Amino acid sequence: MKGNFSSDNSSGACAPIMEAIVKANAGAVPSYGSDEWNAKLHAKACDLFEKEVAVFPVTTGTAANALALSQLAPPYGTVYCYEAAHIVTDECGAPEFFTGGAKLTGFPSEDGKILPEQVKKALAFADEMGVHHVKPGAVSITQATEWGTLYSNREVSDLAALARSRQLRLHMDGARFANALATLNCSPAEATWKSGVDVLSLGATKNGALCAEAVIFFDVSLAQDFDRRRKRAGHLWSKFRFLSAQLLAYLEDDLWLRNARHANRAARRLAEGLKPLSEVKLLHPVDANELFVLLPQPLLGALERDFKFYTWPLYASETGVAVRLVTSYATRDEEVDAFVGAVKQWGRR
Amino acid sequence: MKGNFSSDNSSGACAPIMEAIVKANAGAVPSYGSDEWNAKLHAKACDLFEKEVAVFPVTTGTAANALALSQLAPPYGTVYCYEAAHIVTDECGAPEFFTGGAKLTGFPSEDGKILPEQVKKALAFADEMGVHHVKPGAVSITQATEWGTLYSNREVSDLAALARSRQLRLHMDGARFANALATLNCSPAEATWKSGVDVLSLGATKNGALCAEAVIFFDVSLAQDFDRRRKRAGHLWSKFRFLSAQLLAYLEDDLWLRNARHANRAARRLAEGLKPLSEVKLLHPVDANELFVLLPQPLLGALERDFKFYTWPLYASETGVAVRLVTSYATRDEEVDAFVGAVKQWGRR
Amino acid sequence: MKGNFSSDNSSGACAPIMEAIVKANAGAVPSYGSDEWNAKLHAKACDLFEKEVAVFPVTTGTAANALALSQLAPPYGTVYCYEAAHIVTDECGAPEFFTGGAKLTGFPSEDGKILPEQVKKALAFADEMGVHHVKPGAVSITQATEWGTLYSNREVSDLAALARSRQLRLHMDGARFANALATLNCSPAEATWKSGVDVLSLGATKNGALCAEAVIFFDVSLAQDFDRRRKRAGHLWSKFRFLSAQLLAYLEDDLWLRNARHANRAARRLAEGLKPLSEVKLLHPVDANELFVLLPQPLLGALERDFKFYTWPLYASETGVAVRLVTSYATRDEEVDAFVGAVKQWGRR
Amino acid sequence: MKGNFSSDNSSGACAPIMEAIVKANAGAVPSYGSDEWNAKLHAKACDLFEKEVAVFPVTTGTAANALALSQLAPPYGTVYCYEAAHIVTDECGAPEFFTGGAKLTGFPSEDGKILPEQVKKALAFADEMGVHHVKPGAVSITQATEWGTLYSNREVSDLAALARSRQLRLHMDGARFANALATLNCSPAEATWKSGVDVLSLGATKNGALCAEAVIFFDVSLAQDFDRRRKRAGHLWSKFRFLSAQLLAYLEDDLWLRNARHANRAARRLAEGLKPLSEVKLLHPVDANELFVLLPQPLLGALERDFKFYTWPLYASETGVAVRLVTSYATRDEEVDAFVGAVKQWGRR
């Protein structure tokens, strides 16, 4: 194996987070979130986001997204989003489950980003249909997107303004939020609530945690009863300190950004290495830590011998195969260079 | 008012059905379905469909569809259907509610009919995604479709064969099944289970009943516990005889077909009257009792003074407005002719 | 058959209601509740209850109760009620379904009435358990109760005061509300919102309608989005006029009270006839139109030959059998007298 | 602080499990359960339980229970259990949520154990009520019980036999299964499937894991689609190895039993120390690692200064306070002896 680009969750936990877990294992500690790490996490998050926020650690991104949406959309409502968003295709119906049956209304998109016009049209349709149609409930966007692209803060705030004008809330699936932030090069506050985001699913697992995500509400009043929702979904840990300790370590000393910058750099290195090569074609701008690349079938076979990655469903063109290449905090330059080298070599064959 | 084409449920109950209701009102009768009308309805349905069937009367088409789908798709499953099917856009999320959160996966279509290729592609995607994606659960089609067109029996059985090959069941939303049957000119059995339909939502309300639909299972074993689903949805009437009596009258003496033929004839008369006129454009073949017509905006204004109908959302072209015209068992020729006359007159203005 | 005491829903529709249905069947009328009967019903209800109310007609009592509770209790909440209330034992889990999984916390009771002390104790437990326990959501009482007894208005307002002090709403299952009102001999307003009731499931079917119940909100703001809940449960009729016409006739000219008084009178006549007889024992005061009677097994056999009624589960004593006898708007004195006579005759055998 | 008896989840992870986690952190590993630890865990579980089993690691006991029950009871069903079982009072409605609205039917019990007679009576009631009542769905028992007592294997198999005779499945909430097993002194197989248990929620967190429980199906065919249920509940970890590694370490080298024996021994030592003292009264036999003790109020105050434990809701007698004392794998003899000493000293004051 010369390189693993299969997923950022193939890597384990990064050293500082594993150390934090081990360190938190001393002595008896109150359970269910009454631990000191959780208190510090809250303080840290408020500090980072420059605002009183409510932070709810959970284990998986699916749980974070589905719990967040269940707080925003009524069972008879709908969530507007990208038609191939993670919440639509990769969570086995978790949003529908947690909301009690709300619908996801998905819009097509080339680059994974939805537009205010799409939401506006759907709202007009809902208005015309009245009681026969599901009620507009929330807007959800993914940052970085499912295609490794980014919304600009302006694009986010345009969607937020529209949502707000209709009393809809804006959710951001930030499974790779740190990767987005590293590229946007703005403050966490600017990338979220200052651009109109109401709730953030903050990912950490893909970016170096063992198993930790957090739902962050920027309007604390919006979090009412959210603790009960988390509990009844089986997502309230008893030995909670091990969850909050991970997230605390993640946010301290810029660890999240350092990890994300590493992963993004590796992705850019890979993109720059591949761009000049006629054998492959980048399908999207590389703004975070994911590349989507079109390959000829024989090259795929050659690469699969030495590298791990996934071919990607649905979007394969007729003359090739689409593959996804993901870098992480643990990706080494040698892996990147070996991949580029292998493509080159195949071209010369 | 010179004509009402707003909906087939603007009409009241047709005379034979109202008479059946009044007649059923004599004396004390066992409740909750243990009445003689219900027994006769079962016998009549078995006879008509040439098979032992299970019949469950309910009040609304939304209830019939959502209950039927809840029997076919697990909460973590999906139902493949047309993206603008009634179950998607007009039932306020009832299928999601009744199934406990299953998803509807909608396919685009010009004429409201979905194709085996679309289902096949979605199944391939689901296979590739595995546990991360909702489980293929059922296929649902509408006959007559939301655009007043028809699946041929062959088209139905092609979809059914694909579904069956994957252990998926085929549901037919037959809100206007009688209108379809009147045009298909085949037996009820041929239009349903002989073409592979597993469950039919049989509409009666739009075609002359006061408030009666039925869920019909062609494989009786598939109906297990369906009575409990109906009860816990609040759809088990206590004075049940008034529901079964309607459906019995509907199916006796070909009333359902006579009503449907009347409505279809009126629709065809309307279509034939409008076709030669350059002012309007028929958007779909007229196979049942609905027309979708493109009009210039000023003509719309003129027609709205004397006729009732709905403009239709989403599909308006840039140079006109789409309207829906529905005929029913109660539509009179004068209404049709007045409408055609009004369009002609406007053309001559 | 000399008498039918099986249920008040064995009777059909009373004449004025059937006439109203037939009368409403003239011409084309807007569907889904935009009919004139519905507007009149709203006006009539506001007038009767001396207050602006929101009225939502539905078909069954189960639907009325479950929809009402879904508006009051969150999915992670609980409804406090009598442990053998209709909502607990007779609705196949409809409240759990409609609320999205809320719990019913039932209290024991001799006469079907719950006490503020029971609610208070449960609230204290919930407080102590915090996030681990379901959230207190609502209180639900049945008037007349499942045992044919009545809450006094004072008892209702004591429960309401407690509920209000904890931001809980009070729901009244009034499947036999008219029977209760006829005995309470107070105004509809006094029996409901003036005693603190927030939402009433108003029954009509058992008291002479064909199929009509209504959910009535006394605080109109509490009804937000209730129309969507009704729609997505499949309980929005298309030919809505036939539902509102029934309820309008029911409330006009005191029909509801006249029917209820008739049924209550028959129940009292039966109770007075049976009381002196040593063969049978009345298990509860007879305040409405239901009697619960303890019989020796052989008498049961004798009575079942000529009368229809149900033996009653769970509460049979060791030395006899409990039966329920229900009277309705259609019960005749001869039926009552025949039953009393049959018991007397058996005593003399 | 001289001793902590608040909960077995106040302790952290035991050393072998923390080591296993750290060790599993090497290199890139396939995610979502395709790791080698998970394969070994499956093999180990089959070996321990002497049978092909299906093992599904999850994070919390609430998730394990609710997921297990959702596989056994339909949404329109009910689960028979102890009225104050953890699933009823401590999971914020998770079973109702995961099952899609099934009901928990709780029976009273002095010692937390339910009896076949109670289930039988409830089944008879359900039979009599038919479609109006929820469908019997499953039986759930807790081993060790919520009161630290044990079902004998015979008591379990009596319940199982009854359940089986009605096609109901038997679920065991084994949050403290290892503690039970340590006392029962039989094989894991005997304590579960050989006694008729169909599904076990196997706890590990309270007994030394960081965050790990498992749902174990003894009939593999019963686990169909369970992986999708877990995924859509957000309980499928991406870095799954950290979950399976914990459970593997837990079951290897008898760690689970060694930890449990330690905790049970501490509980017995505490019980034996307290039994002779007239100041306190043990409320239940001490079969596992929990004691429930009645204290006079002033003693409570004295003990709370030096020890951590919870007073226990609902069951406080008039002349004292009930407290729960829990021991764990980490409880030291000095803590136990200090507690006994403190009670003695107070008695001598």
Coordinates of N, CA, C and O in Angstrom, one line a residue, chain A residues 173-276:
Chain A
D173 N -24.2 21.6 7.9 CA -23.5 20.4 8.1 C -22.0 20.6 8.0 O -21.5 20.7 6.9
G174 N -21.4 20.7 9.1 CA -19.9 21.0 9.1 C -19.1 19.8 9.4 O -18.1 19.9 10.2
A175 N -19.4 18.7 8.8 CA -18.6 17.5 9.0 C -17.1 17.8 8.7 O -16.2 17.3 9.3
R176 N -16.9 18.7 7.7 CA -15.5 19.1 7.4 C -15.5 20.7 7.5 O -14.9 21.3 6.7
F177 N -16.0 21.1 8.6 CA -16.1 22.6 8.8 C -14.7 23.2 9.0 O -14.4 24.2 8.5
A178 N -13.8 22.4 9.7 CA -12.5 23.0 10.0 C -11.7 23.1 8.6 O -11.0 24.1 8.4
N179 N -11.9 22.1 7.7 CA -11.3 22.2 6.4 C -11.8 23.5 5.7 O -11.0 24.1 5.0
A180 N -13.1 23.7 5.8 CA -13.6 24.9 5.1 C -13.0 26.2 5.8 O -12.6 27.1 5.1
L181 N -13.0 26.2 7.1 CA -12.5 27.4 7.8 C -11.1 27.7 7.4 O -10.7 28.8 7.3
A182 N -10.3 26.6 7.3 CA -8.9 26.8 7.0 C -8.7 27.5 5.7 O -7.8 28.3 5.5
T183 N -9.6 27.2 4.7 CA -9.5 27.8 3.4 C -10.1 29.2 3.4 O -9.6 30.2 2.8
L184 N -11.3 29.3 4.1 CA -12.0 30.6 4.1 C -11.1 31.7 4.7 O -11.3 32.9 4.4
N185 N -10.3 31.2 5.7 CA -9.4 32.1 6.3 C -10.1 33.3 7.0 O -9.7 34.5 6.9
C186 N -11.2 33.0 7.7 CA -11.9 34.0 8.4 C -12.2 33.4 9.8 O -11.8 32.3 10.1
S187 N -12.8 34.2 10.7 CA -13.1 33.7 12.0 C -14.2 32.7 12.0 O -15.1 32.7 11.2
P188 N -14.2 31.8 13.0 CA -15.4 30.8 13.2 C -16.7 31.6 13.2 O -17.7 31.1 12.6
A189 N -16.7 32.7 13.9 CA -18.0 33.5 14.0 C -18.4 34.0 12.6 O -19.6 33.9 12.2
E190 N -17.4 34.5 11.8 CA -17.8 35.0 10.5 C -18.3 33.9 9.6 O -19.2 34.1 8.8
A191 N -17.7 32.7 9.7 CA -18.1 31.6 8.9 C -19.5 31.0 9.3 O -20.0 30.1 8.6
T192 N -20.0 31.4 10.4 CA -21.2 30.8 10.9 C -22.3 31.8 11.2 O -22.9 32.3 10.3
W193 N -22.5 32.2 12.5 CA -23.6 33.0 12.9 C -23.5 34.4 12.3 O -24.6 35.0 12.0
K194 N -22.3 34.9 12.0 CA -22.3 36.2 11.4 C -22.7 36.2 10.0 O -23.0 37.2 9.4
S195 N -22.7 35.0 9.4 CA -23.2 34.8 8.0 C -24.7 34.2 8.1 O -25.2 33.8 7.1
G196 N -25.2 34.1 9.3 CA -26.6 33.7 9.4 C -26.9 32.3 9.7 O -28.0 31.8 9.7
V197 N -25.8 31.5 10.0 CA -26.1 30.1 10.4 C -26.7 30.0 11.8 O -26.2 30.7 12.7
D198 N -27.7 29.3 11.9 CA -28.4 29.1 13.3 C -27.8 27.9 14.0 O -27.7 28.0 15.3
V199 N -27.5 26.9 13.3 CA -27.1 25.6 14.0 C -26.0 25.0 13.2 O -26.1 24.9 12.0
L200 N -24.9 24.6 13.8 CA -23.8 24.0 13.1 C -23.6 22.6 13.7 O -23.5 22.3 14.9
S201 N -23.5 21.6 12.7 CA -23.0 20.3 13.1 C -21.5 20.3 12.9 O -21.0 20.4 11.8
L202 N -20.8 20.4 14.0 CA -19.3 20.6 13.9 C -18.6 19.2 14.0 O -18.7 18.5 14.9
G203 N -18.0 18.9 12.9 CA -17.3 17.6 12.8 C -15.9 17.6 13.4 O -15.3 18.6 13.4
A204 N -15.6 16.5 14.1 CA -14.2 16.4 14.6 C -13.6 15.0 14.2 O -12.4 14.9 14.0
T205 N -14.5 14.0 14.1 CA -14.0 12.7 13.9 C -13.1 12.6 12.6 O -12.0 12.0 12.6
K206 N -13.6 13.2 11.5 CA -12.8 13.1 10.2 C -11.5 13.8 10.3 O -10.6 13.6 9.5
N207 N -11.4 14.7 11.3 CA -10.3 15.6 11.4 C -9.4 15.4 12.6 O -8.8 16.3 13.1
G208 N -9.5 14.1 13.1 CA -8.5 13.8 14.1 C -9.1 13.3 15.5 O -8.3 12.8 16.3
A209 N -10.4 13.4 15.6 CA -11.0 12.9 16.9 C -11.2 11.4 16.8 O -11.1 10.8 15.7
L210 N -11.4 10.7 17.9 CA -11.7 9.3 18.0 C -13.2 9.1 17.6 O -13.5 8.2 16.8
C211 N -14.0 9.8 18.2 CA -15.5 9.8 17.9 C -16.1 11.0 18.5 O -16.6 10.9 19.6
A212 N -16.1 12.1 17.9 CA -16.7 13.3 18.5 C -17.2 14.3 17.5 O -16.4 14.7 16.5
E213 N -18.4 14.7 17.6 CA -19.0 15.8 16.8 C -19.7 16.6 17.8 O -19.9 16.3 19.0
A214 N -20.2 17.8 17.4 CA -21.0 18.6 18.3 C -22.0 19.4 17.5 O -21.8 19.8 16.4
V215 N -23.2 19.5 18.2 CA -24.2 20.4 17.6 C -24.1 21.7 18.4 O -24.1 21.7 19.6
I216 N -23.9 22.8 17.6 CA -23.7 24.1 18.3 C -24.8 25.0 17.8 O -25.0 25.3 16.6
F217 N -25.6 25.5 18.8 CA -26.6 26.5 18.6 C -26.1 27.9 18.8 O -25.6 28.1 19.9
F218 N -26.3 28.8 17.9 CA -25.8 30.1 18.1 C -26.9 31.0 18.7 O -26.6 32.1 19.2
D219 N -28.1 30.5 18.7 CA -29.2 31.2 19.4 C -29.5 30.2 20.5 O -30.2 29.2 20.2
V220 N -29.1 30.5 21.7 CA -29.3 29.5 22.8 C -30.7 29.1 23.0 O -31.0 27.9 23.4
S221 N -31.6 30.0 22.8 CA -33.0 29.7 23.1 C -33.6 28.6 22.1 O -34.6 28.0 22.3
L222 N -32.9 28.5 21.0 CA -33.3 27.5 20.0 C -33.0 26.1 20.5 O -33.5 25.1 19.9
A223 N -32.2 26.0 21.5 CA -31.8 24.6 22.0 C -32.7 24.0 23.0 O -32.4 23.0 23.6
Q224 N -33.8 24.7 23.2 CA -34.7 24.2 24.3 C -35.1 22.7 24.1 O -35.5 22.3 23.0
D225 N -34.9 21.9 25.2 CA -35.3 20.5 25.2 C -34.3 19.7 24.3 O -34.6 18.5 24.1
F226 N -33.3 20.3 23.7 CA -32.4 19.5 22.9 C -31.8 18.4 23.6 O -31.5 17.3 23.1
D227 N -31.5 18.6 24.9 CA -30.9 17.6 25.7 C -31.8 16.4 25.8 O -31.3 15.2 25.9
R228 N -33.1 16.6 25.9 CA -34.0 15.4 25.9 C -34.0 14.7 24.5 O -34.1 13.5 24.5
R229 N -33.9 15.4 23.5 CA -33.9 14.8 22.2 C -32.6 13.9 22.1 O -32.6 12.8 21.6
R230 N -31.5 14.4 22.6 CA -30.2 13.7 22.5 C -30.3 12.4 23.4 O -29.9 11.3 23.0
K231 N -30.9 12.6 24.6 CA -31.0 11.5 25.5 C -31.9 10.4 24.8 O -31.6 9.2 24.8
R232 N -33.1 10.7 24.3 CA -34.0 9.7 23.8 C -33.5 9.1 22.5 O -34.1 8.1 22.1
A233 N -32.5 9.7 21.9 CA -31.9 9.0 20.8 C -30.7 8.1 21.2 O -30.0 7.6 20.3
G234 N -30.5 8.0 22.5 CA -29.4 7.2 22.9 C -28.0 7.8 22.7 O -27.0 7.1 22.7
H235 N -28.0 9.1 22.6 CA -26.8 9.8 22.4 C -26.2 10.6 23.5 O -25.4 11.4 23.4
L236 N -26.8 10.3 24.7 CA -26.2 10.9 25.9 C -25.3 9.9 26.6 O -25.7 8.9 27.1
W237 N -24.0 10.1 26.4 CA -23.0 9.2 27.0 C -23.1 9.2 28.6 O -23.3 10.3 29.1
S238 N -22.9 8.1 29.2 CA -22.8 8.1 30.7 C -21.4 8.7 31.0 O -21.2 9.6 31.8
K239 N -20.3 8.1 30.5 CA -19.0 8.6 30.8 C -18.6 9.7 29.8 O -17.7 9.6 29.0
F240 N -19.4 10.8 30.0 CA -19.4 11.9 29.1 C -18.1 12.6 28.9 O -17.8 13.1 27.9
R241 N -17.3 12.5 30.0 CA -16.0 13.2 30.0 C -15.2 12.9 28.7 O -14.4 13.7 28.2
F242 N -15.3 11.6 28.3 CA -14.5 11.1 27.2 C -14.9 11.8 25.8 O -14.1 11.8 24.9
L243 N -16.1 12.3 25.8 CA -16.6 13.0 24.6 C -16.1 14.5 24.7 O -15.6 15.0 23.8
S244 N -16.4 15.1 25.8 CA -16.1 16.5 25.9 C -14.5 16.7 25.9 O -14.1 17.7 25.4
A245 N -13.8 15.8 26.5 CA -12.3 15.9 26.5 C -11.8 15.9 25.1 O -10.8 16.6 24.8
Q246 N -12.3 15.1 24.2 CA -11.9 15.1 22.8 C -12.1 16.4 22.1 O -11.3 17.0 21.5
L247 N -13.3 17.0 22.3 CA -13.7 18.2 21.7 C -12.9 19.4 22.2 O -12.5 20.3 21.5
L248 N -12.7 19.3 23.5 CA -11.9 20.4 24.1 C -10.5 20.4 23.6 O -10.0 21.5 23.1
A249 N -9.9 19.2 23.5 CA -8.5 19.1 22.9 C -8.5 19.6 21.4 O -7.6 20.2 20.9
Y250 N -9.6 19.3 20.8 CA -9.8 19.6 19.3 C -9.7 21.1 19.1 O -9.1 21.6 18.2
L251 N -10.4 21.8 20.0 CA -10.5 23.3 19.8 C -9.4 24.0 20.4 O -9.1 25.2 20.1
E252 N -8.7 23.4 21.4 CA -7.6 24.1 22.1 C -6.3 24.2 21.2 O -6.1 23.3 20.3
D253 N -5.6 25.2 21.4 CA -4.3 25.4 20.6 C -4.5 25.2 19.1 O -3.6 24.7 18.4
D254 N -5.6 25.6 18.6 CA -5.9 25.5 17.2 C -5.7 24.1 16.6 O -5.4 24.0 15.3
L255 N -5.8 23.1 17.4 CA -5.6 21.8 16.8 C -6.4 21.5 15.6 O -6.0 20.9 14.6
W256 N -7.7 21.9 15.7 CA -8.6 21.6 14.6 C -8.1 22.3 13.3 O -8.2 21.7 12.2
L257 N -7.6 23.5 13.4 CA -7.2 24.2 12.2 C -5.8 23.6 11.7 O -5.6 23.5 10.5
R258 N -5.0 23.3 12.7 CA -3.7 22.7 12.2 C -3.9 21.4 11.5 O -3.4 21.2 10.4
N259 N -4.8 20.5 12.0 CA -5.1 19.3 11.3 C -5.7 19.6 10.0 O -5.4 18.9 9.0
A260 N -6.6 20.5 9.9 CA -7.4 20.8 8.7 C -6.4 21.4 7.6 O -6.5 21.0 6.4
R261 N -5.5 22.2 8.1 CA -4.6 22.8 7.1 C -3.7 21.8 6.5 O -3.4 21.8 5.3
H262 N -3.3 20.8 7.4 CA -2.5 19.7 6.9 C -3.2 19.0 5.8 O -2.7 18.7 4.7
A263 N -4.4 18.6 6.1 CA -5.2 17.8 5.1 C -5.4 18.6 3.8 O -5.3 18.1 2.7
N264 N -5.8 19.9 4.0 CA -6.0 20.7 2.8 C -4.8 20.9 1.9 O -4.8 20.8 0.7
R265 N -3.7 21.1 2.6 CA -2.4 21.2 1.9 C -2.1 19.9 1.1 O -1.7 20.0 -0.1
A266 N -2.3 18.8 1.7 CA -2.1 17.5 1.0 C -3.1 17.4 -0.2 O -2.7 17.0 -1.3
A267 N -4.3 17.9 -0.1 CA -5.2 17.9 -1.2 C -4.8 18.8 -2.3 O -4.9 18.4 -3.5
R268 N -4.3 20.0 -1.9 CA -3.9 20.9 -3.0 C -2.6 20.3 -3.7 O -2.5 20.5 -4.9
R269 N -1.7 19.8 -2.9 CA -0.5 19.2 -3.5 C -0.9 18.1 -4.5 O -0.4 18.0 -5.6
L270 N -1.9 17.3 -4.1 CA -2.4 16.2 -5.0 C -3.0 16.9 -6.3 O -2.8 16.4 -7.4
A271 N -3.8 17.9 -6.1 CA -4.5 18.5 -7.2 C -3.5 19.1 -8.1 O -3.6 19.0 -9.4
E272 N -2.5 19.8 -7.6 CA -1.5 20.4 -8.4 C -0.7 19.4 -9.2 O -0.3 19.7 -10.3
G273 N -0.5 18.3 -8.5 CA 0.3 17.3 -9.2 C -0.5 16.7 -10.3 O 0.0 16.3 -11.4
L274 N -1.8 16.6 -10.2 CA -2.7 15.9 -11.2 C -3.1 16.8 -12.3 O -3.3 16.4 -13.5
K275 N -3.3 18.1 -12.0 CA -3.8 19.0 -13.0 C -3.1 19.0 -14.3 O -3.8 18.9 -15.4
P276 N -1.8 19.0 -14.4 CA -1.1 19.0 -15.7 C -1.3 17.7 -16.5 O -1.0 17.7 -17.7

